[in-house]
Amino acid sequence: MRVRYSREQLAAKFAELDTELLRLAAIDAPEEELWVAFEHLVHVPTSSIEQADRRWWWEQVYGAMERHGLTALSRLVSEPR
């Protein structure tokens, strides 16, 4: 039996992600820790997201990356803090 997440359940996961990333930023955690948290909290099998919600889910993923500055991290890894 496949578990299917509702949009509300997925939104709760993104809220948890925002909270965790804000906490890590507040303690000036290394960028790698932000990525680990991000990957852990958004890891959801595609089959558990309704087809109608998949585009919305990806919009949330990219929105979270933008809000927390994760889109530039891959370019900043080699730059000193």
C-alpha positions as CSV (number, residue, x, y, z in Angstrom):
1,M,0.0,0.0,0.0
2,R,1.4,3.4,-1.0
3,V,1.2,6.3,1.3
4,R,-0.2,9.4,-0.3
5,Y,0.4,12.8,1.2
6,S,-2.3,15.5,1.1
7,R,-1.3,19.0,0.1
8,E,-1.9,19.9,3.8
9,Q,0.6,17.3,5.0
10,L,3.1,18.4,2.4
11,A,2.7,22.0,3.5
12,A,3.4,20.9,7.0
13,K,6.6,19.4,5.9
14,F,7.6,22.7,4.2
15,A,6.7,24.6,7.4
16,E,9.0,22.2,9.3
17,L,11.7,22.7,6.7
18,D,11.4,26.5,7.1
19,T,11.6,26.3,10.9
20,E,14.7,24.1,10.7
21,L,16.5,26.2,8.2
22,L,15.8,29.3,10.2
23,R,17.1,27.6,13.3
24,L,20.3,26.5,11.5
25,A,20.8,30.0,10.1
26,A,20.4,31.5,13.5
27,I,23.3,29.5,14.8
28,D,25.3,30.1,11.7
29,A,25.5,26.5,10.8
30,P,27.7,25.5,7.9
31,E,26.0,25.5,4.5
32,E,26.4,21.7,4.3
33,E,24.1,21.3,7.3
34,L,21.5,23.4,5.6
35,W,21.6,21.1,2.6
36,V,21.4,18.0,4.8
37,A,18.3,19.4,6.5
38,F,16.8,20.4,3.2
39,E,17.3,17.0,1.6
40,H,16.0,15.2,4.7
41,L,12.9,17.2,5.0
42,V,11.9,17.3,1.3
43,H,12.7,13.7,0.5
44,V,9.3,12.4,-0.5
45,P,8.8,9.6,-3.0
46,T,7.1,10.9,-6.2
47,S,4.6,8.2,-5.9
48,S,3.4,9.6,-2.6
49,I,2.4,12.9,-4.2
50,E,-0.8,13.1,-6.1
51,Q,-0.3,13.9,-9.8
52,A,-2.3,17.1,-9.4
53,D,0.0,18.3,-6.6
54,R,3.4,17.6,-8.1
55,R,3.8,20.9,-9.8
56,W,2.7,22.7,-6.6
57,W,5.2,20.5,-4.7
58,W,8.1,21.5,-7.0
59,E,7.1,25.2,-6.7
60,Q,7.3,24.8,-2.9
61,V,10.8,23.1,-3.1
62,Y,12.2,25.9,-5.3
63,G,10.5,28.6,-3.2
64,A,12.1,27.2,0.0
65,M,15.5,27.2,-1.8
66,E,15.0,30.8,-2.7
67,R,13.8,31.9,0.7
68,H,16.8,30.4,2.4
69,G,19.4,31.2,-0.1
70,L,20.1,27.6,-1.1
71,T,20.1,28.3,-4.8
72,A,23.5,29.9,-4.6
73,L,25.1,27.5,-2.2
74,S,26.5,25.2,-4.8
75,R,28.5,28.1,-6.3
76,L,29.6,29.3,-2.9
77,V,31.1,26.1,-1.5
78,S,34.6,26.9,-2.6
79,E,34.4,30.6,-1.5
80,P,35.5,31.4,2.1
81,R,32.9,32.6,4.6
